[in-house]
Amino acid sequence: MSEPAVQRRGLGDVIPRPAEVRPDPAADFRIGTGTAIRTAPGSAAARRVGEHLAALLRPATGFALPVGEESGAIALLLDDGAETDGEPDGDEGYRLEITPEGVTVRAAAPAGLFAAVQTLRQLLPAEIDGAAPRDADWVLPGGRITDRPRFAYRGVMLDIARRFFTVAEIEAYLDSVVQFKINHLHLHLTDDQGWRLEIDGWPRLTEVSGGAGTGVDGAGPGYLTRADYTELVAYAAERFVTIVPEIDMPGHVNAAQVAYPELTADGTAVAPRTDTEVGYSSLVAGKEETYAFVEDVVREVAALTPGPYLHIGGDEAQATTAEDYRTFIQRVLPLVAKYGKRVVGWHEMAGVELPETAVAQYWRIEAADEGTARAAANGSKVIMSPADRTYLDMKYTADSPLGLDWAGVIDVERSYDWDPAERLPGVGEEALLGVEAALWAETLRSLADAQTMTYPRLPAVAEIGWSPRASHDWESFRRRLAAFGPRWRHQGVAFHPSPEIPWA
Ligand code: TNX
């Protein structure tokens, strides 16, 4: 069988769509056997981004692509005069110029170089993601791109409580999401069905509630040791991704109570749960044991996490009275601050008065939310994750084999055609830290299941988070998305072949 011809890409054929694109069809650059990568002198971080680029390009090209500081037609440079058209580039902005002589990337920080590498990867033919060397014309389209994100926070959440995902699976997932300039991975570490992070001094959390038979239908056992978590944090940091750990409380705590009955109201043991009910378990607001436990957990998670955020859940606490909920959150907020972290919580937390530094994550489907609006008015930032747009665990169509449908069915157009700054009254552009797509795992049984629900909807949310509001355009998006069919096949990433997309 002859190999299909490798097609030249257009300079704007990128997701998320870059802020400014000026093609110059006469200025294509061809990567060849002698091409080298040159990185900013004296910057170990830039050097690692160069190595990352080389590692992406070597398998399919078969070229050596040496990385050094002396010479090379592909240059990844740092300069802090970085400002384009009066707009500061920020850490993630970059300028990319492609000419027949070479490729020059300039950014104020290594994160910008990494973002540019994701763009470069997409500018090459899909075959660049193949595992074996092939003979092809590795052409980058000529011209200039100037790019920077709309929002600082572009996240994806993975629920490893309902179904545990191993370090290798989480790393594979991370590798696929960074292509879309996702820069936060929120790990939902604990829930009624399982506890997935080892905590010093509380071994039964993981021995019992991370062990055999845990997870929905008992199909998701496993947990992260502290060493595993530390490895994940480092792996993410190499890809400029911040891990946001979530310990869900005061509700969603049945697994903790199974392991430690002293955390229940009367101290009696509760049975493990593997069903998908929510809203039945609660930590006890009026018991000192509760806060001794929470402080140990918060201290430990904070110590293991270099990123600024610690997510305390706070959702669906139907088994907690309103008064107890307030008491509990007001005791826990200062604990998170005490261990140096900025608190994030699902927006129910905004029913309690919050410090300005707190972040509320809106997840419901209503057209307004008083608590979130009040938090925004008080200076808190908001992450937008409306379930009817960003929940990756919702079915694509009524007959999708995986997923739930309580927030409706979500096809690709529905996940793309909305604006986070217009979602809630009182929560405009200035109040937004960013957007996050959430993948709950009740119906997932494998990494392929997780990928199938994630792609192709995550790229839609990623583009909303990164690209200028004015560039939003469904017709353009679905055409650009079509090119990912062959890319994902080469990468071994499963996806749902939505009929809305004219797949290549
Ligand atoms: C609601 S969203 C939940 C989760 C479920 C999810 C399923 C949120 C903060 N809580 O406990 O897994 O729906 O879609």
Short mmCIF file of C-alpha atoms and ligand atoms in Angstrom, two decimals:
data_model
loop_
_atom_site.label_atom_id
_atom_site.label_comp_id
_atom_site.label_asym_id
_atom_site.label_seq_id
_atom_site.Cartn_x
_atom_site.Cartn_y
_atom_site.Cartn_z
CA MET A 1 0.00 0.00 0.00
CA SER A 2 1.43 3.40 -0.90
CA GLU A 3 1.54 6.06 1.78
CA PRO A 4 -0.91 8.93 1.35
CA ALA A 5 0.56 12.25 0.22
CA VAL A 6 1.42 14.51 3.14
CA GLN A 7 -0.39 17.82 2.86
CA ARG A 8 0.93 21.28 3.58
CA ARG A 9 -0.99 22.95 6.42
CA GLY A 10 -2.29 26.51 6.57
CA LEU A 11 -0.73 28.85 9.16
CA GLY A 12 -4.07 29.41 10.88
CA ASP A 13 -5.02 25.71 11.08
CA VAL A 14 -4.45 25.55 14.82
CA ILE A 15 -6.62 24.85 17.91
CA PRO A 16 -6.94 26.98 19.96
CA ARG A 17 -7.00 29.60 17.22
CA PRO A 18 -4.02 31.98 17.62
CA ALA A 19 -4.66 35.66 18.34
CA GLU A 20 -3.03 36.93 15.13
CA VAL A 21 -1.97 35.05 12.02
CA ARG A 22 -0.19 36.58 9.00
CA PRO A 23 0.53 33.89 6.41
CA ASP A 24 3.28 34.31 3.85
CA PRO A 25 2.85 31.45 1.37
CA ALA A 26 6.22 32.28 -0.20
CA ALA A 27 8.06 31.69 3.09
CA ASP A 28 7.57 28.00 3.93
CA PHE A 29 10.31 26.27 5.92
CA ARG A 30 11.29 22.66 5.39
CA ILE A 31 12.63 20.59 8.28
CA GLY A 32 15.46 18.41 6.96
CA THR A 33 18.01 15.88 8.06
CA GLY A 34 20.41 18.64 9.15
CA THR A 35 17.92 20.81 11.02
CA ALA A 36 18.93 21.64 14.60
CA ILE A 37 17.15 23.34 17.50
CA ARG A 38 18.75 26.31 19.22
CA THR A 39 17.51 27.43 22.64
CA ALA A 40 17.93 30.62 24.71
CA PRO A 41 21.46 30.84 26.11
CA GLY A 42 21.75 29.97 29.78
CA SER A 43 18.15 28.83 30.21
CA ALA A 44 17.77 25.23 31.37
CA ALA A 45 13.98 25.55 31.05
CA ALA A 46 14.19 26.71 27.41
CA ARG A 47 16.59 23.85 26.76
CA ARG A 48 14.04 21.36 28.11
CA VAL A 49 11.35 22.84 25.86
CA GLY A 50 13.77 22.36 22.95
CA GLU A 51 14.29 18.74 23.96
CA HIS A 52 10.53 18.29 24.21
CA LEU A 53 10.13 19.62 20.64
CA ALA A 54 12.91 17.35 19.37
CA ALA A 55 11.31 14.34 21.07
CA LEU A 56 8.01 15.13 19.33
CA LEU A 57 9.65 15.41 15.90
CA ARG A 58 12.23 12.61 15.94
CA PRO A 59 10.09 9.46 15.66
CA ALA A 60 8.29 10.34 12.41
CA THR A 61 11.07 12.35 10.74
CA GLY A 62 13.88 10.03 11.75
CA PHE A 63 16.10 13.16 11.95
CA ALA A 64 18.66 13.66 14.72
CA LEU A 65 17.42 17.19 15.57
CA PRO A 66 20.21 18.04 18.02
CA VAL A 67 19.38 20.66 20.67
CA GLY A 68 22.00 23.21 21.73
CA GLU A 69 22.65 26.88 22.41
CA GLU A 70 25.02 27.58 19.52
CA SER A 71 23.21 27.05 16.26
CA GLY A 72 20.06 25.72 14.71
CA ALA A 73 17.43 26.84 12.21
CA ILE A 74 14.65 26.41 14.78
CA ALA A 75 15.28 28.93 17.55
CA LEU A 76 13.41 29.10 20.88
CA LEU A 77 14.41 32.40 22.44
CA LEU A 78 13.53 34.32 25.59
CA ASP A 79 13.30 38.08 25.65
CA ASP A 80 11.56 40.23 28.17
CA GLY A 81 10.85 43.17 25.96
CA ALA A 82 7.98 40.96 24.93
CA GLU A 83 5.11 43.17 23.98
CA THR A 84 3.16 42.99 20.77
CA ASP A 85 0.82 45.62 19.46
CA GLY A 86 0.85 47.22 22.88
CA GLU A 87 -0.26 43.97 24.54
CA PRO A 88 2.13 42.34 26.97
CA ASP A 89 2.72 38.72 26.02
CA GLY A 90 2.49 37.42 29.60
CA ASP A 91 4.15 34.14 30.51
CA GLU A 92 2.29 32.10 27.91
CA GLY A 93 2.32 34.50 24.97
CA TYR A 94 4.76 34.00 22.10
CA ARG A 95 5.71 35.26 18.68
CA LEU A 96 6.48 32.77 15.96
CA GLU A 97 8.08 33.58 12.63
CA ILE A 98 8.53 31.03 9.86
CA THR A 99 10.76 31.91 6.88
CA PRO A 100 12.60 29.75 4.33
CA GLU A 101 15.72 30.10 6.50
CA GLY A 102 14.16 28.90 9.71
CA VAL A 103 11.75 29.24 12.58
CA THR A 104 12.12 31.81 15.37
CA VAL A 105 10.02 31.72 18.53
CA ARG A 106 10.27 34.55 21.05
CA ALA A 107 8.56 34.55 24.41
CA ALA A 108 8.93 36.27 27.77
CA ALA A 109 8.98 32.95 29.62
CA PRO A 110 9.54 29.23 28.96
CA ALA A 111 5.77 28.63 29.22
CA GLY A 112 5.38 30.75 26.08
CA LEU A 113 7.97 28.65 24.26
CA PHE A 114 6.06 25.53 25.25
CA ALA A 115 2.81 27.02 23.95
CA ALA A 116 4.57 27.83 20.66
CA VAL A 117 5.80 24.24 20.40
CA GLN A 118 2.18 23.06 20.56
CA THR A 119 1.38 25.41 17.69
CA LEU A 120 4.38 24.22 15.65
CA ARG A 121 3.36 20.62 16.15
CA GLN A 122 -0.07 21.33 14.65
CA LEU A 123 1.45 23.22 11.72
CA LEU A 124 3.18 20.03 10.57
CA PRO A 125 1.25 17.30 8.73
CA ALA A 126 -0.66 14.79 10.91
CA GLU A 127 1.94 12.13 10.03
CA ILE A 128 4.36 13.93 12.39
CA ASP A 129 2.61 12.06 15.21
CA GLY A 130 3.43 8.67 13.69
CA ALA A 131 5.63 6.32 15.68
CA ALA A 132 7.97 5.22 12.87
CA PRO A 133 10.16 7.21 10.47
CA ARG A 134 8.63 7.93 7.08
CA ASP A 135 9.74 9.75 4.02
CA ALA A 136 7.76 12.98 3.82
CA ASP A 137 7.99 16.65 3.14
CA TRP A 138 8.04 18.16 6.63
CA VAL A 139 6.94 21.66 5.70
CA LEU A 140 5.95 24.46 8.07
CA PRO A 141 3.80 27.17 6.44
CA GLY A 142 5.49 30.59 6.21
CA GLY A 143 4.42 33.72 8.05
CA ARG A 144 4.00 35.11 11.55
CA ILE A 145 1.84 34.25 14.52
CA THR A 146 1.41 36.46 17.57
CA ASP A 147 -0.44 34.69 20.32
CA ARG A 148 -1.47 34.97 23.96
CA PRO A 149 -4.27 33.49 26.09
CA ARG A 150 -7.59 35.16 26.88
CA PHE A 151 -7.68 33.55 30.36
CA ALA A 152 -4.85 32.54 32.69
CA TYR A 153 -6.62 29.35 33.78
CA ARG A 154 -7.58 26.69 31.24
CA GLY A 155 -8.26 23.47 33.03
CA VAL A 156 -9.49 19.94 32.78
CA MET A 157 -10.70 17.86 35.72
CA LEU A 158 -10.21 14.10 35.97
CA ASP A 159 -12.23 12.13 38.54
CA ILE A 160 -9.94 9.39 39.83
CA ALA A 161 -12.23 8.61 42.80
CA ARG A 162 -15.11 6.89 40.95
CA ARG A 163 -12.63 5.04 38.75
CA PHE A 164 -8.94 5.15 39.58
CA PHE A 165 -6.51 6.04 36.80
CA THR A 166 -2.88 4.98 37.18
CA VAL A 167 0.08 7.36 36.97
CA ALA A 168 0.80 6.10 33.44
CA GLU A 169 -2.82 6.71 32.40
CA ILE A 170 -2.91 10.18 33.94
CA GLU A 171 0.38 11.04 32.22
CA ALA A 172 -0.95 9.83 28.86
CA TYR A 173 -4.07 11.93 29.42
CA LEU A 174 -1.94 14.93 30.30
CA ASP A 175 0.18 14.51 27.16
CA SER A 176 -2.93 14.70 25.01
CA VAL A 177 -4.47 17.74 26.73
CA VAL A 178 -1.38 19.96 26.57
CA GLN A 179 -1.69 20.01 22.76
CA PHE A 180 -4.63 22.33 23.31
CA LYS A 181 -2.73 24.62 25.69
CA ILE A 182 -4.56 23.32 28.77
CA ASN A 183 -2.48 24.49 31.75
CA HIS A 184 -4.25 23.10 34.84
CA LEU A 185 -5.09 19.49 35.70
CA HIS A 186 -7.63 19.30 38.51
CA LEU A 187 -7.55 15.86 40.16
CA HIS A 188 -10.75 14.88 41.97
CA LEU A 189 -8.96 12.64 44.50
CA THR A 190 -11.70 11.64 46.93
CA ASP A 191 -15.39 10.84 46.87
CA ASP A 192 -17.96 8.49 48.36
CA GLN A 193 -16.67 5.50 46.39
CA GLY A 194 -12.93 5.87 46.96
CA TRP A 195 -10.00 7.76 48.48
CA ARG A 196 -7.07 7.95 46.06
CA LEU A 197 -4.19 9.79 47.76
CA GLU A 198 -2.05 8.37 50.53
CA ILE A 199 -2.15 10.60 53.66
CA ASP A 200 0.51 10.31 56.34
CA GLY A 201 -0.98 9.13 59.66
CA TRP A 202 -4.27 7.97 58.06
CA PRO A 203 -3.23 4.74 56.29
CA ARG A 204 -6.70 3.17 56.18
CA LEU A 205 -7.90 5.92 53.80
CA THR A 206 -6.02 4.26 50.97
CA GLU A 207 -5.54 0.72 52.35
CA VAL A 208 -9.29 0.29 52.78
CA SER A 209 -10.90 2.95 50.59
CA GLY A 210 -8.35 2.78 47.79
CA GLY A 211 -8.29 -1.01 47.79
CA ALA A 212 -10.08 -3.88 46.08
CA GLY A 213 -13.78 -3.39 45.43
CA THR A 214 -13.69 0.42 45.52
CA GLY A 215 -14.96 2.68 42.77
CA VAL A 216 -18.30 2.61 40.97
CA ASP A 217 -19.44 -1.04 40.70
CA GLY A 218 -16.19 -1.91 42.47
CA ALA A 219 -14.47 -1.46 39.12
CA GLY A 220 -12.00 1.25 40.01
CA PRO A 221 -9.58 0.25 42.78
CA GLY A 222 -6.17 1.86 43.31
CA TYR A 223 -4.57 4.95 44.78
CA LEU A 224 -1.63 7.32 44.39
CA THR A 225 1.20 6.95 46.87
CA ARG A 226 2.86 10.18 47.89
CA ALA A 227 5.72 9.29 45.53
CA ASP A 228 3.24 8.74 42.67
CA TYR A 229 1.62 12.10 43.27
CA THR A 230 5.01 13.83 43.43
CA GLU A 231 5.98 12.20 40.14
CA LEU A 232 2.75 13.43 38.54
CA VAL A 233 3.31 16.96 39.80
CA ALA A 234 6.80 16.96 38.25
CA TYR A 235 5.57 15.43 34.98
CA ALA A 236 2.89 18.11 34.76
CA ALA A 237 5.34 20.91 35.61
CA GLU A 238 7.62 19.82 32.75
CA ARG A 239 4.62 20.50 30.51
CA PHE A 240 3.75 23.80 32.23
CA VAL A 241 0.66 22.28 33.83
CA THR A 242 -0.29 23.03 37.43
CA ILE A 243 -1.93 20.23 39.41
CA VAL A 244 -5.00 21.33 41.39
CA PRO A 245 -5.73 18.66 44.03
CA GLU A 246 -9.31 18.32 45.28
CA ILE A 247 -10.33 16.79 48.60
CA ASP A 248 -14.11 16.90 48.47
CA MET A 249 -15.79 17.88 51.77
CA PRO A 250 -17.97 18.13 53.84
CA GLY A 251 -20.06 15.90 51.51
CA HIS A 252 -18.81 13.09 49.24
CA VAL A 253 -16.91 11.55 52.18
CA ASN A 254 -18.32 8.04 52.56
CA ALA A 255 -14.96 6.46 51.67
CA ALA A 256 -13.23 8.43 54.45
CA GLN A 257 -15.92 7.38 56.94
CA VAL A 258 -15.64 3.72 55.92
CA ALA A 259 -11.91 3.90 56.73
CA TYR A 260 -12.34 5.94 59.96
CA PRO A 261 -15.74 5.52 61.69
CA GLU A 262 -14.79 8.28 64.18
CA LEU A 263 -15.58 10.70 61.33
CA THR A 264 -19.28 9.79 61.46
CA ALA A 265 -21.81 11.46 63.79
CA ASP A 266 -22.11 8.57 66.24
CA GLY A 267 -18.79 6.85 65.51
CA THR A 268 -20.34 3.70 64.09
CA ALA A 269 -19.04 2.02 60.96
CA VAL A 270 -20.67 2.72 57.59
CA ALA A 271 -20.73 0.39 54.60
CA PRO A 272 -18.63 1.00 51.48
CA ARG A 273 -20.64 2.35 48.54
CA THR A 274 -20.12 1.56 44.87
CA ASP A 275 -23.34 3.07 43.50
CA THR A 276 -23.61 6.55 41.96
CA GLU A 277 -25.90 8.30 44.48
CA VAL A 278 -24.70 11.71 45.71
CA GLY A 279 -25.56 13.91 48.68
CA TYR A 280 -25.84 11.31 51.47
CA SER A 281 -22.55 11.60 53.39
CA SER A 282 -21.15 14.43 55.51
CA LEU A 283 -18.29 15.22 57.84
CA VAL A 284 -19.60 16.38 61.21
CA ALA A 285 -19.28 20.14 61.67
CA GLY A 286 -19.66 20.01 65.45
CA LYS A 287 -16.94 17.45 66.21
CA GLU A 288 -13.26 18.29 66.85
CA GLU A 289 -12.13 14.98 65.30
CA THR A 290 -13.35 16.39 61.99
CA TYR A 291 -10.95 19.31 62.06
CA ALA A 292 -8.00 17.24 63.28
CA PHE A 293 -8.55 15.03 60.24
CA VAL A 294 -9.07 17.91 57.82
CA GLU A 295 -6.00 19.74 59.09
CA ASP A 296 -3.80 16.66 58.63
CA VAL A 297 -5.13 16.18 55.10
CA VAL A 298 -4.81 19.84 54.13
CA ARG A 299 -1.28 20.05 55.56
CA GLU A 300 -0.21 16.93 53.68
CA VAL A 301 -1.79 17.83 50.35
CA ALA A 302 -0.42 21.37 50.57
CA ALA A 303 3.08 20.06 51.31
CA LEU A 304 2.96 17.74 48.28
CA THR A 305 1.60 20.41 45.94
CA PRO A 306 3.82 23.23 44.64
CA GLY A 307 0.95 24.93 42.77
CA PRO A 308 -1.00 27.74 44.43
CA TYR A 309 -4.42 26.04 44.65
CA LEU A 310 -6.11 23.57 46.96
CA HIS A 311 -9.68 22.59 46.04
CA ILE A 312 -11.93 21.67 48.98
CA GLY A 313 -14.98 20.56 46.98
CA GLY A 314 -17.98 21.83 48.93
CA ASP A 315 -20.54 20.56 46.38
CA GLU A 316 -23.78 18.69 46.89
CA ALA A 317 -23.68 18.76 50.69
CA GLN A 318 -27.35 17.79 50.98
CA ALA A 319 -26.60 15.74 54.09
CA THR A 320 -25.18 18.81 55.88
CA THR A 321 -27.51 21.48 57.33
CA ALA A 322 -26.99 25.01 56.03
CA GLU A 323 -25.72 26.06 59.44
CA ASP A 324 -23.28 23.16 59.68
CA TYR A 325 -22.08 23.82 56.14
CA ARG A 326 -21.25 27.41 57.04
CA THR A 327 -19.55 26.37 60.30
CA PHE A 328 -17.50 23.77 58.46
CA ILE A 329 -16.38 25.99 55.56
CA GLN A 330 -15.53 28.83 57.96
CA ARG A 331 -13.29 26.48 59.94
CA VAL A 332 -11.60 25.06 56.85
CA LEU A 333 -10.91 28.30 54.93
CA PRO A 334 -8.24 29.48 57.45
CA LEU A 335 -6.65 26.01 57.42
CA VAL A 336 -6.06 26.20 53.70
CA ALA A 337 -4.55 29.67 54.14
CA LYS A 338 -2.43 28.46 57.07
CA TYR A 339 -0.71 25.96 54.78
CA GLY A 340 -0.08 28.58 52.13
CA LYS A 341 -2.71 27.68 49.55
CA ARG A 342 -5.39 29.58 47.73
CA VAL A 343 -8.74 27.89 48.24
CA VAL A 344 -10.87 26.72 45.32
CA GLY A 345 -14.35 25.28 45.84
CA TRP A 346 -17.41 24.36 43.81
CA HIS A 347 -19.69 27.39 43.77
CA GLU A 348 -21.92 26.19 46.63
CA MET A 349 -19.01 27.38 48.79
CA ALA A 350 -19.82 30.93 47.68
CA GLY A 351 -22.95 30.73 49.83
CA VAL A 352 -20.51 31.42 52.67
CA GLU A 353 -18.60 34.70 52.84
CA LEU A 354 -15.23 34.11 51.19
CA PRO A 355 -11.86 35.84 51.31
CA GLU A 356 -11.01 37.74 48.12
CA THR A 357 -8.34 35.17 47.27
CA ALA A 358 -10.87 32.33 47.13
CA VAL A 359 -11.87 30.91 43.75
CA ALA A 360 -15.41 29.66 43.07
CA GLN A 361 -15.95 27.06 40.36
CA TYR A 362 -19.44 27.35 38.85
CA TRP A 363 -20.75 23.97 37.72
CA ARG A 364 -24.55 24.14 37.54
CA ILE A 365 -26.91 24.64 34.59
CA GLU A 366 -29.01 27.52 35.92
CA ALA A 367 -28.95 30.92 34.22
CA ALA A 368 -28.00 32.79 37.40
CA ASP A 369 -26.31 32.16 40.73
CA GLU A 370 -26.49 34.66 43.55
CA GLY A 371 -23.60 33.28 45.61
CA THR A 372 -21.19 33.21 42.67
CA ALA A 373 -22.20 36.76 41.66
CA ARG A 374 -21.69 37.98 45.23
CA ALA A 375 -18.26 36.33 45.43
CA ALA A 376 -17.31 38.01 42.14
CA ALA A 377 -18.54 41.39 43.45
CA ASN A 378 -16.30 40.89 46.50
CA GLY A 379 -13.27 40.37 44.27
CA SER A 380 -13.10 36.58 44.18
CA LYS A 381 -12.30 34.94 40.86
CA VAL A 382 -14.52 32.41 39.15
CA ILE A 383 -13.75 29.33 37.06
CA MET A 384 -16.57 28.59 34.60
CA SER A 385 -17.55 24.93 34.28
CA PRO A 386 -21.27 24.98 33.46
CA ALA A 387 -22.30 21.33 33.25
CA ASP A 388 -24.49 21.85 30.17
CA ARG A 389 -21.41 23.00 28.17
CA THR A 390 -18.23 21.74 29.79
CA TYR A 391 -19.09 18.40 31.40
CA LEU A 392 -17.17 15.81 29.45
CA ASP A 393 -19.11 13.02 31.16
CA MET A 394 -22.39 14.04 29.50
CA LYS A 395 -23.50 11.93 26.54
CA TYR A 396 -22.89 13.29 23.02
CA THR A 397 -26.31 12.06 21.89
CA ALA A 398 -29.14 10.12 23.54
CA ASP A 399 -27.64 6.83 22.37
CA SER A 400 -24.01 7.41 23.46
CA PRO A 401 -22.91 4.21 25.22
CA LEU A 402 -20.88 6.13 27.83
CA GLY A 403 -21.86 9.06 30.00
CA LEU A 404 -24.73 10.56 31.96
CA ASP A 405 -27.40 13.00 30.79
CA TRP A 406 -28.63 14.95 33.82
CA ALA A 407 -27.25 18.18 32.28
CA GLY A 408 -28.52 17.26 28.82
CA VAL A 409 -26.68 15.78 25.87
CA ILE A 410 -23.69 17.82 24.67
CA ASP A 411 -22.56 17.64 21.08
CA VAL A 412 -19.44 19.46 19.89
CA GLU A 413 -21.27 22.58 18.76
CA ARG A 414 -22.91 22.88 22.17
CA SER A 415 -19.56 22.66 23.94
CA TYR A 416 -18.18 25.34 21.58
CA ASP A 417 -21.01 27.85 21.17
CA TRP A 418 -21.10 29.74 24.47
CA ASP A 419 -19.20 32.54 26.12
CA PRO A 420 -17.98 32.23 29.71
CA ALA A 421 -18.26 36.00 30.25
CA GLU A 422 -21.95 35.88 29.39
CA ARG A 423 -22.88 32.77 31.31
CA LEU A 424 -23.88 34.30 34.67
CA PRO A 425 -25.20 37.77 35.51
CA GLY A 426 -22.65 39.61 37.67
CA VAL A 427 -19.79 37.37 36.49
CA GLY A 428 -18.17 39.08 33.51
CA GLU A 429 -14.77 38.86 31.83
CA GLU A 430 -12.94 40.59 34.70
CA ALA A 431 -14.26 38.16 37.30
CA LEU A 432 -13.11 35.09 35.40
CA LEU A 433 -9.94 33.23 36.20
CA GLY A 434 -10.82 30.97 33.32
CA VAL A 435 -12.65 27.84 32.21
CA GLU A 436 -12.48 24.16 33.03
CA ALA A 437 -13.97 21.03 31.48
CA ALA A 438 -14.77 18.25 33.93
CA LEU A 439 -14.61 14.51 33.35
CA TRP A 440 -16.52 12.60 36.02
CA ALA A 441 -15.84 8.89 35.92
CA GLU A 442 -19.00 7.03 36.97
CA THR A 443 -19.39 5.40 33.54
CA LEU A 444 -15.71 5.12 32.58
CA ARG A 445 -13.78 1.86 32.72
CA SER A 446 -10.58 2.63 30.80
CA LEU A 447 -8.29 5.37 29.50
CA ALA A 448 -9.86 4.88 26.07
CA ASP A 449 -13.28 5.62 27.62
CA ALA A 450 -11.87 8.80 29.18
CA GLN A 451 -10.39 9.89 25.84
CA THR A 452 -13.60 9.10 23.96
CA MET A 453 -15.56 11.47 26.20
CA THR A 454 -12.80 14.11 26.13
CA TYR A 455 -12.26 14.28 22.37
CA PRO A 456 -13.40 16.13 20.45
CA ARG A 457 -15.11 18.30 23.12
CA LEU A 458 -12.10 19.40 25.17
CA PRO A 459 -10.59 21.33 22.21
CA ALA A 460 -13.81 23.40 22.12
CA VAL A 461 -13.46 24.46 25.75
CA ALA A 462 -9.72 24.99 25.29
CA GLU A 463 -10.35 27.38 22.40
CA ILE A 464 -12.91 29.30 24.47
CA GLY A 465 -10.30 29.65 27.20
CA TRP A 466 -7.39 30.71 25.00
CA SER A 467 -8.57 32.45 21.82
CA PRO A 468 -9.80 36.04 21.49
CA ARG A 469 -13.52 36.30 21.94
CA ALA A 470 -13.88 38.02 18.56
CA SER A 471 -12.33 35.09 16.70
CA HIS A 472 -15.02 32.64 17.88
CA ASP A 473 -16.46 30.89 14.81
CA TRP A 474 -18.08 27.44 14.71
CA GLU A 475 -17.57 26.90 10.95
CA SER A 476 -13.87 27.64 11.25
CA PHE A 477 -13.58 25.53 14.41
CA ARG A 478 -15.20 22.43 12.96
CA ARG A 479 -12.95 22.59 9.88
CA ARG A 480 -9.82 22.92 12.03
CA LEU A 481 -11.03 20.15 14.32
CA ALA A 482 -11.41 17.78 11.36
CA ALA A 483 -7.62 17.62 11.01
CA PHE A 484 -7.35 15.93 14.42
CA GLY A 485 -8.91 12.68 13.18
CA PRO A 486 -5.63 11.40 11.68
CA ARG A 487 -3.58 13.07 14.43
CA TRP A 488 -5.41 11.22 17.20
CA ARG A 489 -5.17 7.98 15.24
CA HIS A 490 -1.39 8.42 14.98
CA GLN A 491 -1.20 9.32 18.68
CA GLY A 492 -3.30 6.33 19.75
CA VAL A 493 -5.86 8.64 21.35
CA ALA A 494 -9.48 7.44 21.18
CA PHE A 495 -12.15 9.96 20.15
CA HIS A 496 -15.84 10.11 19.34
CA PRO A 497 -16.25 10.59 15.56
CA SER A 498 -19.01 13.21 15.90
CA PRO A 499 -21.00 13.50 12.66
CA GLU A 500 -20.88 17.31 13.04
CA ILE A 501 -17.22 17.33 12.06
CA PRO A 502 -16.04 16.85 8.42
CA TRP A 503 -13.30 14.45 9.53
CA ALA A 504 -10.18 14.35 7.37
C1 TNX B 1 -22.28 16.32 39.88
S1 TNX B 1 -20.45 18.50 39.51
C2 TNX B 1 -21.22 16.17 40.76
C3 TNX B 1 -20.45 14.93 40.76
C4 TNX B 1 -20.96 13.94 39.75
C5 TNX B 1 -21.36 14.65 38.48
C6 TNX B 1 -21.78 13.74 37.38
C7 TNX B 1 -20.23 18.31 40.97
C8 TNX B 1 -19.53 19.34 41.66
N1 TNX B 1 -20.74 17.19 41.54
O1 TNX B 1 -20.44 14.36 42.05
O2 TNX B 1 -19.95 13.02 39.48
O3 TNX B 1 -22.40 15.54 38.77
O4 TNX B 1 -22.00 14.44 36.21
#
